[in-house]
Amino acid sequence: MLAGVILMCAAASAAGVALRSSAVGTGPVRDLARSGRSATAEAVITGDPQSKPGESRPLIILRARVEAVTRAKVRVPVLLIAADPGWLHLVPSQRVRLHGGFRTPRRAELLAAVVIVRGPPTILGRPSALQRAAEHVRARLRAAVEHLPADQRGVLPGMVVGDTSRLAPGLAEEFRTAGLTHLLVVSGANLAIVIGAVLGLCRLTGVGRRRAPPLAALAVFAFVVIARPEPSVLRATVMGLIGLLALLTGRQRHGLPALGAAVLLLILIDPVLARSYGFALSVLATAGLLVLAPSWRERLARRLPGPLADALAVTAAAEVAVAPVLVMLSGELGVVSVFANLLAAPAVAPATLLGALTAVTALVSMPVARVLAWPAGFAVGWITWIARTAAHLPYATIPWSPGGFGAVTVLLAGGVAVLVLRSPRLRLIAAAAMVGVLTAVIALRLLAPGWPPPGWQMVACDVGQGDALALAAGPGQAVVVDTGPEPAPVDACLRRLGVRDVPLLVLTHPHADHINGTSGVRHGRTVHEILTTPRTSGREARLMSGLAPRSALAGQQWTVGALTLAVLGPRTTAPALTPGDDGTTINNTSVVLVARRPGFSALLAGDVEIEAQGALLEDVPRVQVLKVPHHGSRSQLPDFLAAAHASISLISVGARNDYGHPSAFTLDLLKRLHTQVHRTDKEGDVAMIRTASGIAAVPRH
């Protein structure tokens, strides 16, 4: 039966995808994209706007459905990329008019086009009544948690209604590393908690069995409305209901056909789900609960208390089921995720229920809602602490081959594990091998120096897609060059380095990925002076309260302890730039520094591109370390990189960034120059230390 269901799902998926591919691959929208033309269109917003750091200012990304373009009626999905803040306030189902350039999607998504939008949206209609109701509840919940600490007010709305608009990217990455990302989105677990609470209240209040199901159904409807009736929420609701029904009734055999039927129905309704990794993860997690969890729970119950056996079986079954897809996507295998989920589990239900109660109460009484938010915040605080602690454990994730090969090897490893567990002799051999490996790892950790390595000279902080460098200037002191796109990552990096005082902060140029983390540098630290490019649009001013910046002029020298900083560029002190200038122009105004101290030298090149590199070429000195300009983009002058004669090249870049950094051209060029290349997306924080033979790089991961 299961095989038949799978075949039916596959056939339906292929047919649905073929029809949708035909729809998005033809018509006036795709014609505009192929020719790269601009046009005015009318569209309906279908997803929440998401703000992401851009090179000059934040980018707003949202999904929409174009319904009219060039006087033609259409109905095709597109991805909108905008810069005007007005797009952040849109709500799904809202109709807008826009003007932008149409481009062909690069990835194999079922989209007719990617539209680079110019200017603000022209609003043509209000959101639907359901979406207005959902946004009202979300806004009241955000207001009710406003007094909580930043982490708690970012996580709690995500756990309750999937609203992650205030979640810091650094914290989101820590949840991902710890295997707790599913808590930040609307999932079947949310639904199970809500239904369980409603049924429990019905039992306590004496409501009969006949009245309880309608009340539970009403709770499900309210949950879907508040979390927004988007496809992701609807599929999570369906999967959650199937898993909960099977677990409550004990009829797992009936659960598999129900799961197959649900998959078939959802794919027929929305063929895009056939290419959705989120949908695949939902289906696999539910299948794990149906197939693996019952037998594992029975075996664990023989040796563990019932509640612990239930929690461990459910968590492990879901993690094992989704592991192949997660490895295929990330190229990493989570090691601590099962334990992190077990430790976080006791706080999930209180956080969700108290958060939901806060949201409902906020509609009636905001003061009472704020009181209820406090205990919900405590529960969320525990979960956040688990996520941060687990993410920073050594080997929280281990590298694995990405793509299909990685998924196959995980399945093979799982098969080997099953064989080992079934054979007493193999179990003994495996246990001995694991003890040996564990002993070796512990010995290496004890013998190897901790972080930061003693005598570090410079550290490239892993701040994602951006730059942040720390140069040792004395005990507890560092000169900081750029601050990354967010405050939390650079703050965490400086805390790990023990930096309490910043004699000089250099902001090389006013792009968000270099200056938006400034408040993180100033958090709990004294910043004495700030140095900026003289050719600035003034974007840094909002981050410098209480400090007067100084302009970096070519030929200047700054001395902090044993550290000397010489300014190479920019060469010009032309009038300040305006916000309308493009990214290349601003990149070429970057402050370029040469840092020296006894036994150490580095060229810090900001984001300068070919034009500025050519202007500075004659002044480039020999150094030991080169901070590669512009995150390793293709815009490099080979002679500029070669002139530094650096033995080590650092690339500060974000994992899986949208810009294609670092460029294959640049990596190949650095390889031909025989320089060691170290990248923050692969190695995390990277420290430079002095050795008997020169300079060496020590990655944190």
mmCIF file of C-alpha atoms in Angstrom, residues 250-499:
data_model
loop_
_atom_site.group_PDB
_atom_site.id
_atom_site.type_symbol
_atom_site.label_atom_id
_atom_site.label_comp_id
_atom_site.label_asym_id
_atom_site.label_seq_id
_atom_site.Cartn_x
_atom_site.Cartn_y
_atom_site.Cartn_z
ATOM 1 C CA GLY A 250 -2.140 4.301 18.517
ATOM 2 C CA ARG A 251 -3.022 3.419 14.910
ATOM 3 C CA GLN A 252 0.261 4.087 13.169
ATOM 4 C CA ARG A 253 -0.674 1.783 10.300
ATOM 5 C CA HIS A 254 -3.558 4.069 9.443
ATOM 6 C CA GLY A 255 -1.256 7.076 9.732
ATOM 7 C CA LEU A 256 0.903 6.130 6.733
ATOM 8 C CA PRO A 257 -1.969 5.991 4.211
ATOM 9 C CA ALA A 258 -3.272 9.251 5.672
ATOM 10 C CA LEU A 259 0.152 10.808 5.241
ATOM 11 C CA GLY A 260 0.341 9.613 1.640
ATOM 12 C CA ALA A 261 -3.125 10.973 0.899
ATOM 13 C CA ALA A 262 -2.242 14.329 2.465
ATOM 14 C CA VAL A 263 0.950 14.586 0.408
ATOM 15 C CA LEU A 264 -0.969 13.731 -2.757
ATOM 16 C CA LEU A 265 -3.663 16.316 -2.022
ATOM 17 C CA LEU A 266 -1.244 19.096 -1.094
ATOM 18 C CA ILE A 267 0.897 18.573 -4.201
ATOM 19 C CA LEU A 268 -2.176 18.611 -6.418
ATOM 20 C CA ILE A 269 -3.266 21.894 -4.805
ATOM 21 C CA ASP A 270 0.193 23.465 -4.925
ATOM 22 C CA PRO A 271 2.709 21.733 -7.252
ATOM 23 C CA VAL A 272 5.485 24.047 -5.990
ATOM 24 C CA LEU A 273 5.608 21.879 -2.849
ATOM 25 C CA ALA A 274 7.195 19.130 -4.953
ATOM 26 C CA ARG A 275 10.364 21.259 -5.019
ATOM 27 C CA SER A 276 10.083 22.568 -1.462
ATOM 28 C CA TYR A 277 12.698 21.297 0.978
ATOM 29 C CA GLY A 278 10.532 22.569 3.816
ATOM 30 C CA PHE A 279 7.693 20.342 2.650
ATOM 31 C CA ALA A 280 10.053 17.374 2.322
ATOM 32 C CA LEU A 281 11.293 17.924 5.876
ATOM 33 C CA SER A 282 7.708 18.108 7.199
ATOM 34 C CA VAL A 283 6.771 14.869 5.459
ATOM 35 C CA LEU A 284 9.899 13.029 6.588
ATOM 36 C CA ALA A 285 9.542 14.187 10.195
ATOM 37 C CA THR A 286 5.936 13.002 10.261
ATOM 38 C CA ALA A 287 6.921 9.682 8.684
ATOM 39 C CA GLY A 288 9.627 9.290 11.326
ATOM 40 C CA LEU A 289 7.043 9.745 14.076
ATOM 41 C CA LEU A 290 4.783 7.157 12.459
ATOM 42 C CA VAL A 291 7.348 4.503 11.514
ATOM 43 C CA LEU A 292 10.272 4.795 13.928
ATOM 44 C CA ALA A 293 9.000 6.428 17.113
ATOM 45 C CA PRO A 294 6.553 3.715 18.318
ATOM 46 C CA SER A 295 9.039 0.830 18.326
ATOM 47 C CA TRP A 296 11.851 3.001 19.710
ATOM 48 C CA ARG A 297 9.554 4.202 22.478
ATOM 49 C CA GLU A 298 8.713 0.624 23.465
ATOM 50 C CA ARG A 299 12.374 -0.380 23.686
ATOM 51 C CA LEU A 300 13.405 2.727 25.583
ATOM 52 C CA ALA A 301 10.509 2.358 28.022
ATOM 53 C CA ARG A 302 12.090 -0.883 29.301
ATOM 54 C CA ARG A 303 15.069 1.061 30.682
ATOM 55 C CA LEU A 304 13.880 4.675 31.037
ATOM 56 C CA PRO A 305 10.908 6.434 32.669
ATOM 57 C CA GLY A 306 7.913 6.713 30.353
ATOM 58 C CA PRO A 307 7.973 10.496 29.713
ATOM 59 C CA LEU A 308 11.719 10.457 29.026
ATOM 60 C CA ALA A 309 11.347 7.454 26.703
ATOM 61 C CA ASP A 310 8.563 9.247 24.801
ATOM 62 C CA ALA A 311 10.564 12.455 24.427
ATOM 63 C CA LEU A 312 13.747 10.677 23.356
ATOM 64 C CA ALA A 313 11.962 8.414 20.861
ATOM 65 C CA VAL A 314 10.030 11.254 19.215
ATOM 66 C CA THR A 315 13.054 13.558 19.017
ATOM 67 C CA ALA A 316 15.437 10.905 17.724
ATOM 68 C CA ALA A 317 12.930 9.576 15.175
ATOM 69 C CA ALA A 318 12.318 13.022 13.699
ATOM 70 C CA GLU A 319 16.046 13.860 13.617
ATOM 71 C CA VAL A 320 16.996 10.586 11.930
ATOM 72 C CA ALA A 321 14.226 10.903 9.348
ATOM 73 C CA VAL A 322 15.227 14.403 8.224
ATOM 74 C CA ALA A 323 19.023 13.909 8.448
ATOM 75 C CA PRO A 324 19.588 13.005 4.741
ATOM 76 C CA VAL A 325 17.830 16.141 3.501
ATOM 77 C CA LEU A 326 19.525 18.405 6.044
ATOM 78 C CA VAL A 327 22.948 17.039 5.079
ATOM 79 C CA MET A 328 22.145 17.496 1.406
ATOM 80 C CA LEU A 329 21.281 21.156 2.031
ATOM 81 C CA SER A 330 23.946 22.222 4.518
ATOM 82 C CA GLY A 331 26.882 19.845 4.111
ATOM 83 C CA GLU A 332 26.869 19.390 7.887
ATOM 84 C CA LEU A 333 25.715 16.655 10.233
ATOM 85 C CA GLY A 334 24.295 17.818 13.547
ATOM 86 C CA VAL A 335 25.771 16.037 16.547
ATOM 87 C CA VAL A 336 24.144 17.804 19.485
ATOM 88 C CA SER A 337 20.676 18.363 18.015
ATOM 89 C CA VAL A 338 18.993 15.395 19.748
ATOM 90 C CA PHE A 339 20.308 16.403 23.160
ATOM 91 C CA ALA A 340 19.534 20.072 22.550
ATOM 92 C CA ASN A 341 15.944 19.181 21.668
ATOM 93 C CA LEU A 342 15.606 16.998 24.761
ATOM 94 C CA LEU A 343 16.834 19.779 27.036
ATOM 95 C CA ALA A 344 14.671 22.392 25.331
ATOM 96 C CA ALA A 345 11.541 20.221 25.189
ATOM 97 C CA PRO A 346 10.275 20.916 28.766
ATOM 98 C CA ALA A 347 10.160 24.655 28.026
ATOM 99 C CA VAL A 348 8.547 24.448 24.567
ATOM 100 C CA ALA A 349 4.973 23.812 25.726
ATOM 101 C CA PRO A 350 5.006 26.506 28.474
ATOM 102 C CA ALA A 351 6.545 29.036 26.090
ATOM 103 C CA THR A 352 4.043 28.247 23.341
ATOM 104 C CA LEU A 353 0.956 28.162 25.562
ATOM 105 C CA LEU A 354 1.869 31.233 27.608
ATOM 106 C CA GLY A 355 2.819 33.031 24.397
ATOM 107 C CA ALA A 356 -0.513 32.131 22.808
ATOM 108 C CA LEU A 357 -2.328 33.263 25.952
ATOM 109 C CA THR A 358 -0.353 36.516 25.818
ATOM 110 C CA ALA A 359 -1.396 37.061 22.210
ATOM 111 C CA VAL A 360 -5.087 36.475 22.990
ATOM 112 C CA THR A 361 -5.001 38.598 26.148
ATOM 113 C CA ALA A 362 -3.254 41.448 24.316
ATOM 114 C CA LEU A 363 -6.402 41.883 22.223
ATOM 115 C CA VAL A 364 -8.306 42.753 25.380
ATOM 116 C CA SER A 365 -5.825 44.073 27.967
ATOM 117 C CA MET A 366 -2.237 45.013 27.178
ATOM 118 C CA PRO A 367 -1.130 45.393 30.847
ATOM 119 C CA VAL A 368 -2.289 41.858 31.678
ATOM 120 C CA ALA A 369 -0.668 40.530 28.499
ATOM 121 C CA ARG A 370 2.653 42.062 29.496
ATOM 122 C CA VAL A 371 2.462 40.312 32.857
ATOM 123 C CA LEU A 372 1.777 36.972 31.136
ATOM 124 C CA ALA A 373 4.712 37.578 28.798
ATOM 125 C CA TRP A 374 7.209 37.461 31.679
ATOM 126 C CA PRO A 375 6.909 33.702 32.439
ATOM 127 C CA ALA A 376 6.750 32.993 28.707
ATOM 128 C CA GLY A 377 9.981 34.956 28.386
ATOM 129 C CA PHE A 378 11.625 32.834 31.102
ATOM 130 C CA ALA A 379 10.792 29.666 29.161
ATOM 131 C CA VAL A 380 12.083 31.200 25.943
ATOM 132 C CA GLY A 381 15.214 32.314 27.777
ATOM 133 C CA TRP A 382 15.949 28.693 28.695
ATOM 134 C CA ILE A 383 15.498 27.577 25.078
ATOM 135 C CA THR A 384 17.715 30.407 23.835
ATOM 136 C CA TRP A 385 20.417 29.485 26.358
ATOM 137 C CA ILE A 386 20.285 25.859 25.185
ATOM 138 C CA ALA A 387 20.604 26.998 21.556
ATOM 139 C CA ARG A 388 23.578 29.265 22.263
ATOM 140 C CA THR A 389 25.351 26.711 24.468
ATOM 141 C CA ALA A 390 24.809 23.806 22.067
ATOM 142 C CA ALA A 391 25.871 25.869 19.049
ATOM 143 C CA HIS A 392 29.177 26.793 20.682
ATOM 144 C CA LEU A 393 30.076 23.287 21.811
ATOM 145 C CA PRO A 394 33.098 21.790 20.043
ATOM 146 C CA TYR A 395 31.966 19.674 17.081
ATOM 147 C CA ALA A 396 28.318 20.725 17.441
ATOM 148 C CA THR A 397 28.212 20.001 13.721
ATOM 149 C CA ILE A 398 30.674 17.995 11.688
ATOM 150 C CA PRO A 399 31.413 18.614 7.991
ATOM 151 C CA TRP A 400 29.779 16.224 5.549
ATOM 152 C CA SER A 401 29.558 15.972 1.793
ATOM 153 C CA PRO A 402 26.675 18.163 0.571
ATOM 154 C CA GLY A 403 24.212 17.278 -2.177
ATOM 155 C CA GLY A 404 22.930 13.878 -3.214
ATOM 156 C CA PHE A 405 26.193 12.097 -2.411
ATOM 157 C CA GLY A 406 26.019 13.348 1.171
ATOM 158 C CA ALA A 407 22.436 12.141 1.552
ATOM 159 C CA VAL A 408 23.351 8.692 0.211
ATOM 160 C CA THR A 409 26.341 8.371 2.547
ATOM 161 C CA VAL A 410 24.178 9.321 5.543
ATOM 162 C CA LEU A 411 21.722 6.581 4.595
ATOM 163 C CA LEU A 412 24.578 4.104 4.242
ATOM 164 C CA ALA A 413 25.954 5.171 7.618
ATOM 165 C CA GLY A 414 22.506 4.636 9.098
ATOM 166 C CA GLY A 415 22.363 1.133 7.612
ATOM 167 C CA VAL A 416 25.763 0.315 9.087
ATOM 168 C CA ALA A 417 24.605 1.617 12.467
ATOM 169 C CA VAL A 418 21.571 -0.690 12.375
ATOM 170 C CA LEU A 419 23.793 -3.702 11.631
ATOM 171 C CA VAL A 420 26.146 -2.731 14.453
ATOM 172 C CA LEU A 421 23.310 -2.380 16.949
ATOM 173 C CA ARG A 422 21.932 -5.822 16.088
ATOM 174 C CA SER A 423 25.231 -7.659 16.598
ATOM 175 C CA PRO A 424 26.674 -7.927 20.157
ATOM 176 C CA ARG A 425 30.201 -8.421 18.807
ATOM 177 C CA LEU A 426 29.970 -5.424 16.467
ATOM 178 C CA ARG A 427 28.496 -3.344 19.292
ATOM 179 C CA LEU A 428 31.514 -4.161 21.442
ATOM 180 C CA ILE A 429 33.960 -3.251 18.653
ATOM 181 C CA ALA A 430 32.077 -0.027 17.894
ATOM 182 C CA ALA A 431 31.975 0.922 21.583
ATOM 183 C CA ALA A 432 35.736 0.366 21.894
ATOM 184 C CA ALA A 433 36.368 2.472 18.786
ATOM 185 C CA MET A 434 34.154 5.284 20.062
ATOM 186 C CA VAL A 435 35.920 5.267 23.445
ATOM 187 C CA GLY A 436 39.267 5.506 21.649
ATOM 188 C CA VAL A 437 38.119 8.386 19.450
ATOM 189 C CA LEU A 438 36.566 10.189 22.420
ATOM 190 C CA THR A 439 39.771 9.787 24.439
ATOM 191 C CA ALA A 440 41.834 11.166 21.553
ATOM 192 C CA VAL A 441 39.492 14.141 21.085
ATOM 193 C CA ILE A 442 39.547 14.977 24.802
ATOM 194 C CA ALA A 443 43.339 14.707 24.854
ATOM 195 C CA LEU A 444 43.636 17.005 21.853
ATOM 196 C CA ARG A 445 41.296 19.532 23.440
ATOM 197 C CA LEU A 446 43.287 19.479 26.690
ATOM 198 C CA LEU A 447 46.673 19.740 25.010
ATOM 199 C CA ALA A 448 45.698 22.193 22.266
ATOM 200 C CA PRO A 449 45.480 25.890 23.173
ATOM 201 C CA GLY A 450 42.003 27.282 23.702
ATOM 202 C CA TRP A 451 40.424 30.244 21.986
ATOM 203 C CA PRO A 452 41.753 32.786 21.409
ATOM 204 C CA PRO A 453 45.229 31.406 20.742
ATOM 205 C CA PRO A 454 47.906 33.026 22.942
ATOM 206 C CA GLY A 455 49.653 35.974 21.350
ATOM 207 C CA TRP A 456 47.068 36.570 18.627
ATOM 208 C CA GLN A 457 47.912 39.533 16.402
ATOM 209 C CA MET A 458 44.730 39.899 14.359
ATOM 210 C CA VAL A 459 41.396 38.098 14.158
ATOM 211 C CA ALA A 460 38.941 38.099 11.259
ATOM 212 C CA CYS A 461 35.602 37.756 13.051
ATOM 213 C CA ASP A 462 32.967 35.527 11.487
ATOM 214 C CA VAL A 463 30.118 38.034 11.130
ATOM 215 C CA GLY A 464 28.444 36.536 8.065
ATOM 216 C CA GLN A 465 28.414 38.480 4.816
ATOM 217 C CA GLY A 466 30.487 41.425 6.002
ATOM 218 C CA ASP A 467 33.803 42.516 7.510
ATOM 219 C CA ALA A 468 34.971 42.859 11.125
ATOM 220 C CA LEU A 469 38.644 42.690 12.111
ATOM 221 C CA ALA A 470 40.276 42.986 15.539
ATOM 222 C CA LEU A 471 43.937 44.005 15.867
ATOM 223 C CA ALA A 472 45.601 43.359 19.233
ATOM 224 C CA ALA A 473 46.638 46.646 20.853
ATOM 225 C CA GLY A 474 47.376 45.606 24.447
ATOM 226 C CA PRO A 475 45.810 43.631 27.329
ATOM 227 C CA GLY A 476 42.034 43.728 26.818
ATOM 228 C CA GLN A 477 42.443 46.232 23.972
ATOM 229 C CA ALA A 478 41.958 45.987 20.219
ATOM 230 C CA VAL A 479 41.641 48.283 17.242
ATOM 231 C CA VAL A 480 38.489 47.234 15.379
ATOM 232 C CA VAL A 481 38.192 47.666 11.614
ATOM 233 C CA ASP A 482 34.556 47.439 10.438
ATOM 234 C CA THR A 483 31.744 45.880 12.423
ATOM 235 C CA GLY A 484 29.770 43.547 10.150
ATOM 236 C CA PRO A 485 26.059 43.664 9.268
ATOM 237 C CA GLU A 486 24.628 42.937 12.741
ATOM 238 C CA PRO A 487 25.645 43.868 16.324
ATOM 239 C CA ALA A 488 25.475 40.381 17.908
ATOM 240 C CA PRO A 489 28.196 38.530 15.913
ATOM 241 C CA VAL A 490 30.912 41.167 16.354
ATOM 242 C CA ASP A 491 29.992 41.606 20.025
ATOM 243 C CA ALA A 492 30.329 37.848 20.569
ATOM 244 C CA CYS A 493 33.659 37.765 18.728
ATOM 245 C CA LEU A 494 35.134 40.558 20.851
ATOM 246 C CA ARG A 495 33.843 38.904 24.033
ATOM 247 C CA ARG A 496 35.622 35.693 23.054
ATOM 248 C CA LEU A 497 38.811 37.704 22.543
ATOM 249 C CA GLY A 498 38.453 39.409 25.917
ATOM 250 C CA VAL A 499 38.359 42.879 24.344
#
